[in-house]
Short mmCIF file of C-alpha atoms in Angstrom, two decimals:
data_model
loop_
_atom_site.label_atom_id
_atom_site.label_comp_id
_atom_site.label_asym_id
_atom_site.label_seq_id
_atom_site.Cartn_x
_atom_site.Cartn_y
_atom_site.Cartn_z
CA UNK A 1421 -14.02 11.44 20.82
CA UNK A 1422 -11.08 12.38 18.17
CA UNK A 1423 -8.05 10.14 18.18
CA UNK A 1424 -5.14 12.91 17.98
CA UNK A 1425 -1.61 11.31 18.08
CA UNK A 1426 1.23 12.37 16.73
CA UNK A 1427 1.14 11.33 13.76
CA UNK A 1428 -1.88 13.23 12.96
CA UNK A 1429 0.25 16.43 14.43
CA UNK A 1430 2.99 15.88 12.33
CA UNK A 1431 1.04 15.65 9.35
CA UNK A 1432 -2.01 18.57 9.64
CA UNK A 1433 -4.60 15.21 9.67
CA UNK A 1434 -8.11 14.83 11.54
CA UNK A 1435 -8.17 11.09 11.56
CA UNK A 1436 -5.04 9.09 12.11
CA UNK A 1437 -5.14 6.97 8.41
CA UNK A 1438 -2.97 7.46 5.30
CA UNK A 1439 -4.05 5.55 1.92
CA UNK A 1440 -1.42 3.28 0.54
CA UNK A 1441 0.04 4.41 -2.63
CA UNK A 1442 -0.62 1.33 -4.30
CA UNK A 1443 0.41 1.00 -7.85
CA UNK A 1444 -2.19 2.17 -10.77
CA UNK A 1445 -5.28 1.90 -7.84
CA UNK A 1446 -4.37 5.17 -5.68
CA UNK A 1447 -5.48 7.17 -8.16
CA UNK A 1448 -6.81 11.05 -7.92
CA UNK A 1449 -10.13 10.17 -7.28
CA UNK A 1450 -9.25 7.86 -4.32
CA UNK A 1451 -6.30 9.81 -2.86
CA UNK A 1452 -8.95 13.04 -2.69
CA UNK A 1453 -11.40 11.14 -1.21
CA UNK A 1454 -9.14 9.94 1.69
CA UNK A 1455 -7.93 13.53 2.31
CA UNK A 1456 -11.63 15.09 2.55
CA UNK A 1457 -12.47 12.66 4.44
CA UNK A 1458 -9.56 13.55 7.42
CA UNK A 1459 -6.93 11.17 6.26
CA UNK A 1460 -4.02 11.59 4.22
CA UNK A 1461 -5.06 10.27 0.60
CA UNK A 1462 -1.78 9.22 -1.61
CA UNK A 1463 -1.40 9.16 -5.28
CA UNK A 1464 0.08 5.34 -5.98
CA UNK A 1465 2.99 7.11 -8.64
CA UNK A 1466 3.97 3.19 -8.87
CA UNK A 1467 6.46 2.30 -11.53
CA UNK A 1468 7.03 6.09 -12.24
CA UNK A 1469 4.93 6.83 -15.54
CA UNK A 1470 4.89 10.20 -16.30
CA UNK A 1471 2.14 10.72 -18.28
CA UNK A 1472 0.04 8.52 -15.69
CA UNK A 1473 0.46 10.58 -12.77
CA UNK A 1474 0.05 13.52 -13.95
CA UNK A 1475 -3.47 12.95 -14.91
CA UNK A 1476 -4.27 11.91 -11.86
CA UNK A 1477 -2.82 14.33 -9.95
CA UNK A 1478 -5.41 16.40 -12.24
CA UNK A 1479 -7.89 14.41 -11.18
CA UNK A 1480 -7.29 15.16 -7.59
CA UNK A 1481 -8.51 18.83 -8.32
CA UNK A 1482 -7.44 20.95 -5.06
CA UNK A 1483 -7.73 18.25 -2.73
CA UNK A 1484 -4.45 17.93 -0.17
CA UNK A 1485 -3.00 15.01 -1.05
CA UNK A 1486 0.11 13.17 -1.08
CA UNK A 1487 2.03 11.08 -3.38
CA UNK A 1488 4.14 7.41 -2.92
CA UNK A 1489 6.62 6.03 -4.97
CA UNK A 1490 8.44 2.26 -5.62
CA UNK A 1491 12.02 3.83 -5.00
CA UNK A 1492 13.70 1.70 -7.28
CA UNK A 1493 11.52 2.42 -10.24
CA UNK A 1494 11.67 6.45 -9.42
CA UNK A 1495 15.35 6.03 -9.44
CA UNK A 1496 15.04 4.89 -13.04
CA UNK A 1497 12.89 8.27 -13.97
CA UNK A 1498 14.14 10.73 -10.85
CA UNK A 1499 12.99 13.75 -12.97
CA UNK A 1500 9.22 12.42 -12.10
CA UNK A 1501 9.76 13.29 -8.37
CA UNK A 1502 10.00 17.36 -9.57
CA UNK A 1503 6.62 16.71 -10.93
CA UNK A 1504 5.44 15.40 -7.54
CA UNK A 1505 7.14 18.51 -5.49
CA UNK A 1506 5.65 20.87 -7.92
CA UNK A 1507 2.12 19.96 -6.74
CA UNK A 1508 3.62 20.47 -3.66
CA UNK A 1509 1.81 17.64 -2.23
CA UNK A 1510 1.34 17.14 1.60
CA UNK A 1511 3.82 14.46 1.64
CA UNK A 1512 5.84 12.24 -0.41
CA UNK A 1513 5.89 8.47 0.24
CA UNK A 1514 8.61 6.42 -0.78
CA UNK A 1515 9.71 2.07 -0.07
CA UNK A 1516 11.09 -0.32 -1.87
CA UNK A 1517 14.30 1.04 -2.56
CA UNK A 1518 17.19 3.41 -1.25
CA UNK A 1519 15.61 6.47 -0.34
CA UNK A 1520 18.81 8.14 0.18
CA UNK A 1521 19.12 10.08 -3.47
CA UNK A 1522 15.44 11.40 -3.05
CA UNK A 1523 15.83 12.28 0.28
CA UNK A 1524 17.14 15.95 -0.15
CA UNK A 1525 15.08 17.36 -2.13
CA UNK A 1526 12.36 16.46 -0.75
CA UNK A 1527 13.41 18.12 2.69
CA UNK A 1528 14.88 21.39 0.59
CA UNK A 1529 11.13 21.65 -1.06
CA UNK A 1530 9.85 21.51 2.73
CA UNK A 1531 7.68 18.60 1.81
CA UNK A 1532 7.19 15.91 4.66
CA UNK A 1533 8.94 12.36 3.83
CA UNK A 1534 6.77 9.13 4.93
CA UNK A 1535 9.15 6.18 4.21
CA UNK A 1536 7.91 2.95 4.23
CA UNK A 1537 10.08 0.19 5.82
CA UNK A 1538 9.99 -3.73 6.19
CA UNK A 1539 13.28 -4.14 8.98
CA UNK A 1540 14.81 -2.14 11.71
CA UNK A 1541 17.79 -1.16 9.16
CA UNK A 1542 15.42 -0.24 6.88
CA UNK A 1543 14.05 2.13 9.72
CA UNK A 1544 17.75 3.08 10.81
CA UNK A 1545 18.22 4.31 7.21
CA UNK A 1546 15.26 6.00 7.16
CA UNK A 1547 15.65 8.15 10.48
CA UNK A 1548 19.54 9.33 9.40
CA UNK A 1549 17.92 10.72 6.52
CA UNK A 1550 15.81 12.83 8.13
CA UNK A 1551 12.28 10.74 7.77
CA UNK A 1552 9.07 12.78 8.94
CA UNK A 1553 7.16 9.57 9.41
CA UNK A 1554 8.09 6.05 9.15
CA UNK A 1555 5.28 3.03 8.22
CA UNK A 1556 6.08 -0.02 9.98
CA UNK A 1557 5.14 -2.70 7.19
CA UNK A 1558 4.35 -6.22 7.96
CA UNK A 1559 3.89 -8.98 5.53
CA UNK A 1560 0.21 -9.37 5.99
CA UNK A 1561 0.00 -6.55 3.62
CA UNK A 1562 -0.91 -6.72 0.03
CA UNK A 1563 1.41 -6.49 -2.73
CA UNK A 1564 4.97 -6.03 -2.18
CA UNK A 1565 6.24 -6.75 1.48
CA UNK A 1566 9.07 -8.26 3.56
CA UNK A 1567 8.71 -10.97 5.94
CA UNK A 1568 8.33 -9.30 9.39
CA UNK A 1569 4.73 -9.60 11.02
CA UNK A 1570 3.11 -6.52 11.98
CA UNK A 1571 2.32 -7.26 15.33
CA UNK A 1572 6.16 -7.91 16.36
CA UNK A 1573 7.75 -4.79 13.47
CA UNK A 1574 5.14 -1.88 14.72
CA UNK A 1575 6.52 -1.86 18.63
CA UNK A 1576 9.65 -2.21 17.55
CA UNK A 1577 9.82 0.11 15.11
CA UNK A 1578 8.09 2.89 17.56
CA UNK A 1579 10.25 1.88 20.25
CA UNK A 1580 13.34 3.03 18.10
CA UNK A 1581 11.79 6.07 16.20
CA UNK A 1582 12.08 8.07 19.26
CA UNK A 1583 9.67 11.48 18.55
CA UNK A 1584 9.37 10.22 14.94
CA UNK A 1585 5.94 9.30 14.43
CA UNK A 1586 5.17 5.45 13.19
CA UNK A 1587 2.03 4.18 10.86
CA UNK A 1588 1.30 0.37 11.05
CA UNK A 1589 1.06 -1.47 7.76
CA UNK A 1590 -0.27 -4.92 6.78
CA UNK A 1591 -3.66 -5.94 7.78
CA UNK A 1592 -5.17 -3.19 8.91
CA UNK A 1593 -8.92 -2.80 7.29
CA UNK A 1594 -10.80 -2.26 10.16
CA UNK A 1595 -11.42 -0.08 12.93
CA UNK A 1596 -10.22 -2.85 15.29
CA UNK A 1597 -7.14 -3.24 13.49
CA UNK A 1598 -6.71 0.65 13.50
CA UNK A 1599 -7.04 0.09 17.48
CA UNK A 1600 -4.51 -2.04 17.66
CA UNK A 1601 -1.97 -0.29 15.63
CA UNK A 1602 -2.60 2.19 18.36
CA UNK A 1603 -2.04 0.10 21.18
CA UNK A 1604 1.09 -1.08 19.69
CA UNK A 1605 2.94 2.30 19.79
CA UNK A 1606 1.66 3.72 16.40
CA UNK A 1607 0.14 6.94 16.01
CA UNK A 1608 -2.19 5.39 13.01
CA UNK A 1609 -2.17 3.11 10.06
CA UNK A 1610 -1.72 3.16 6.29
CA UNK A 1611 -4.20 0.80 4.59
CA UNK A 1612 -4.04 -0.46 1.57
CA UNK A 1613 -6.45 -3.40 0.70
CA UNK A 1614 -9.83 -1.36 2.81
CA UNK A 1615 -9.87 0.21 -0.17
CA UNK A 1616 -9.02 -1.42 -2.87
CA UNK A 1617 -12.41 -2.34 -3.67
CA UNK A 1618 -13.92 1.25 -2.93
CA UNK A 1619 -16.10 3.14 -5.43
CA UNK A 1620 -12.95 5.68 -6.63
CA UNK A 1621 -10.38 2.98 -6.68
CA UNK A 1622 -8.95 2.64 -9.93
CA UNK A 1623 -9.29 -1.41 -9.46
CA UNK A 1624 -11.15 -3.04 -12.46
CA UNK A 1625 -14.56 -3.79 -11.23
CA UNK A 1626 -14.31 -7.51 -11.96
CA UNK A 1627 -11.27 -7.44 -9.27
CA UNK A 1628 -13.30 -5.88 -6.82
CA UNK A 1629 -15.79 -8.33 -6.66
CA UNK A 1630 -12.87 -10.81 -6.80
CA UNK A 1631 -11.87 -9.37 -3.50
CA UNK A 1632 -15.00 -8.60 -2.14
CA UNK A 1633 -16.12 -12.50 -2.20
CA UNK A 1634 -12.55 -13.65 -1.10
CA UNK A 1635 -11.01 -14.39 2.81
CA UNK A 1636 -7.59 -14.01 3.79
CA UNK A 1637 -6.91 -17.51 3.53
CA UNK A 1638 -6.70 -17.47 0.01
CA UNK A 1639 -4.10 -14.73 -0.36
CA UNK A 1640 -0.15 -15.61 -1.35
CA UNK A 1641 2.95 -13.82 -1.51
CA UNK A 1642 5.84 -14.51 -3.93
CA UNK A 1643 6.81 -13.64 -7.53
CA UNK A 1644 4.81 -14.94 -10.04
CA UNK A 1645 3.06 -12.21 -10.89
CA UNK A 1646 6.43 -9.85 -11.01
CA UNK A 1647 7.67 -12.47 -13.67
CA UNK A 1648 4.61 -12.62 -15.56
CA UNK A 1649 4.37 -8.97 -15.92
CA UNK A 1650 7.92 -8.17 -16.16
CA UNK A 1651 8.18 -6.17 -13.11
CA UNK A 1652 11.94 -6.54 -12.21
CA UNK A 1653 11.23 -6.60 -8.81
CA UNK A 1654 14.10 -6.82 -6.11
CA UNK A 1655 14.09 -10.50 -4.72
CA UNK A 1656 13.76 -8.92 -0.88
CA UNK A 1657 10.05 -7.93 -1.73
CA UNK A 1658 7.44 -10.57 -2.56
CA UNK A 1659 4.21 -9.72 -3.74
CA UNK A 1660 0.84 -10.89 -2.23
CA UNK A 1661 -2.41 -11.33 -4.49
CA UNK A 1662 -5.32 -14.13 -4.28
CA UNK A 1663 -4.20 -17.32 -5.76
CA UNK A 1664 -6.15 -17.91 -8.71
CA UNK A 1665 -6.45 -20.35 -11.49
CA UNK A 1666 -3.18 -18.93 -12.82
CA UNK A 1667 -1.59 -19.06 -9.72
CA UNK A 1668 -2.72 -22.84 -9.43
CA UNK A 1669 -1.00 -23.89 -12.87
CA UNK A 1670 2.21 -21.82 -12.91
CA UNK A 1671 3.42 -21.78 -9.46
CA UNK A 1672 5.86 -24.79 -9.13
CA UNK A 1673 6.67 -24.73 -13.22
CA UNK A 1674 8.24 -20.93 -12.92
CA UNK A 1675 11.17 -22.08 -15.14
CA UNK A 1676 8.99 -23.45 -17.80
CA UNK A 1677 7.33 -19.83 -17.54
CA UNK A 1678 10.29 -18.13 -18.08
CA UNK A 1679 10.51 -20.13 -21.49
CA UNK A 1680 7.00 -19.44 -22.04
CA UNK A 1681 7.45 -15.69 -21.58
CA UNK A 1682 6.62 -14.39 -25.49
CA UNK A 1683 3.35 -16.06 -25.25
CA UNK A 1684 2.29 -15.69 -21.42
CA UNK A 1685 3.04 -12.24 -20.98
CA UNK A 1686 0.43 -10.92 -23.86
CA UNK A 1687 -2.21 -13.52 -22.55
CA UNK A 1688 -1.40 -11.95 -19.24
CA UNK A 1689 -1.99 -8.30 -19.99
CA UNK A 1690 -4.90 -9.04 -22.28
CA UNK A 1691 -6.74 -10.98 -19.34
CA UNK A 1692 -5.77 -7.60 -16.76
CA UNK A 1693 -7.24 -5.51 -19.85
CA UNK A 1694 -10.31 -7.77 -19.77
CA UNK A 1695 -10.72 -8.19 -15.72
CA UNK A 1696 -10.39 -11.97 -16.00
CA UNK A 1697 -9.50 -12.46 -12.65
CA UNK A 1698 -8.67 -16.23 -12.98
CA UNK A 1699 -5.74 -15.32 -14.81
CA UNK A 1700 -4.79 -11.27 -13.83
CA UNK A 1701 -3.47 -10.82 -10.36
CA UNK A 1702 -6.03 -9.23 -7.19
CA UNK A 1703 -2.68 -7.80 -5.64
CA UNK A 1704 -4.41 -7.59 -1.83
CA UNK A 1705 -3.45 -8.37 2.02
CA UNK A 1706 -4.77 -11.18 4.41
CA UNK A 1707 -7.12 -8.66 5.57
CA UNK A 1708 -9.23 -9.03 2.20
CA UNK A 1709 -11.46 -10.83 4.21
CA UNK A 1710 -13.28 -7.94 6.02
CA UNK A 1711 -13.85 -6.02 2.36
CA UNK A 1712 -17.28 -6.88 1.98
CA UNK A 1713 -18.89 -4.86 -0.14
CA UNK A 1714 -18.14 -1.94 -2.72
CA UNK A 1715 -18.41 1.07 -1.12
CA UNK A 1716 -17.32 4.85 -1.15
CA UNK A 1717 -14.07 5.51 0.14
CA UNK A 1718 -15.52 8.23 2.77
CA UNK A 1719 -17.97 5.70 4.42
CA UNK A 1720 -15.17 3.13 4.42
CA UNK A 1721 -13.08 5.68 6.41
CA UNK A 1722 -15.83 6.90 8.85
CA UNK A 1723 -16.98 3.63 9.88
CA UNK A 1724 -13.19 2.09 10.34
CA UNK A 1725 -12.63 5.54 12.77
CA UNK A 1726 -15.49 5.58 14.67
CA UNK A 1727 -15.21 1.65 15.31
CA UNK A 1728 -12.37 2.49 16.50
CA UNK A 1729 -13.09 5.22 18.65
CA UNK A 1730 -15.40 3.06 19.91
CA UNK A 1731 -12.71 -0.02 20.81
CA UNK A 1732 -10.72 3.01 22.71
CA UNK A 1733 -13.34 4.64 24.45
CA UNK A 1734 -13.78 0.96 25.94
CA UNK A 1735 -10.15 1.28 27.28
CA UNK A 1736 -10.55 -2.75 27.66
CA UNK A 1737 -13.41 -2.70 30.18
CA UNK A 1738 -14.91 -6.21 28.57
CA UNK A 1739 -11.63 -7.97 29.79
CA UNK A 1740 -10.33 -6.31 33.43
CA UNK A 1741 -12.32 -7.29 35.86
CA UNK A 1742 -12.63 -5.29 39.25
CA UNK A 1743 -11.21 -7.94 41.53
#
């Protein structure tokens, strides 16, 4: 059985996934990986660092990927997104942000747009500037998100894209969860935190096994981490990571952080340098807690699509009875 919807249509794909673009952990390696293996692999171009993506588009070789960006940090560099078109990737992926600058020349370079959104305005923005795809993103997800749940934002969503195709977002690591995004009137999902601990990911290994050992329950989303880092973050997106010892101490005392800034910051980035997880963010979604092991990104992929081939095949047979 092959799950062909339109999504997969619209963008040339064999199995009905896209890789989140996340933020210096989509690299090359990862994004290629996705994309041989039917999906559409994404280059996370993040907080727009030049030098960054272009070595991993490099290390991408030939492979047909795509590449995402945080919208507000591209508008601070724009001249990185003619270094994305000239790879002439199979899509570009933007959120966070107003798309509306970046929107035409991406469609005059005949490049596909997937934009990300978190609210039916978002969405309404999105379509009026001519969006091939839109990802329906609910909070569950890791890292940056709005507050919508996925369940209720995905039908919605689809219900006003009319022949637009929509991806789920936000918990989705498994096939069941690629299922359901189905069900709900997507034609697929893009997944983020499945692979974050996968063999390519550019994740430091210590934060894989952080996430690897870790359940949903112990994932949070606000703006600690954004202030620690220095990551001027819009105050509509939130972040979600594990809570950690970090976490623990700094949480309610944000103010006293702020003061604390020329000191915190350098322990910060010297404990993400290190992989000391009890201070350095694991920036992953409630659905952590079906990651459990470190595995390639192509056996990650296969198993989550035939699962769910499996779950449709079914077409609900364990619950309708014949009375």
């Amino acid at each position: 059985m092959a799950i062909e919807t339109a999504l997969t249509r619209r963008l040339g794909l064999s199995v009905p996934v896209i890789l989140a673009p996340m933020a210096l952990v989509s690299g090359g390696a990862l994004a290629a990986a996705v994309s041989r293996g039917g999906g559409l692999g994404l280059i996370g171009g993040g907080y727009a660092e030049g030098d960054w993506l272009s070595e991993q588009i490099a290390h991408a070789g030939n492979a047909e990927i795509g590449i995402g960006f945080i919208t507000w940090a591209l508008a601070r560099n724009p001249d990185l997104l003619a270094v994305a078109l000239d790879r002439r990737p199979r899509a570009i992926f933007l959120s966070f942000g107003d798309l509306r600058p970046f929107a035409p020349a991406i469609a005059r370079a005949g490049i596909p747009l997937i934009c990300q959104v978190q609210t039916l305005h978002d969405a309404e923005i999105a379509l009026g500037e001519g969006a091939s795809v839109l990802v329906a993103q609910g909070t569950e997800a890791g890292g940056h998100g709005g507050g919508r749940s996925t369940m209720a934002l995905v039908p919605e969503i689809a219900d006003m894209a009319g022949d637009v195709p929509v991806a789920a977002a936000g918990g989705i690591v498994d096939g069941r969860g690629l299922a359901a995004s189905l069900m709900l009137g997507a034609g697929g999902a893009v997944c983020g935190t499945a692979f974050f601990a996968s063999r390519e990911s550019l994740s430091h290994a210590k934060a894989k096994e952080r996430a690897v050992a870790a359940s949903g329950d112990e994932t949070v989303r606000d703006a600690l981490f954004d202030l620690v880092r220095g990551r001027d973050w819009p105050t509509r997106w939130t972040n979600r990571t594990l809570r950690n010892d970090y976490h623990r101490g700094w949480s309610t005392r944000l103010h006293t952080l702020r003061e604390q800034m020329t000191e915190q910051r350098p322990r910060y980035f010297a404990a993400q340098e290190a992989g000391d997880m009890d201070v350095a963010a694991t920036i992953v979604g409630e659905g952590v807690g079906l990651v459990r092991d470190i595995e390639p990104a192509g056996t990650i992929l296969d198993r989550m699509v035939a699962e769910a081939e499996a779950r449709l095949r079914n077409g609900g047979g364990d619950f309708i009875g014949n009375g």
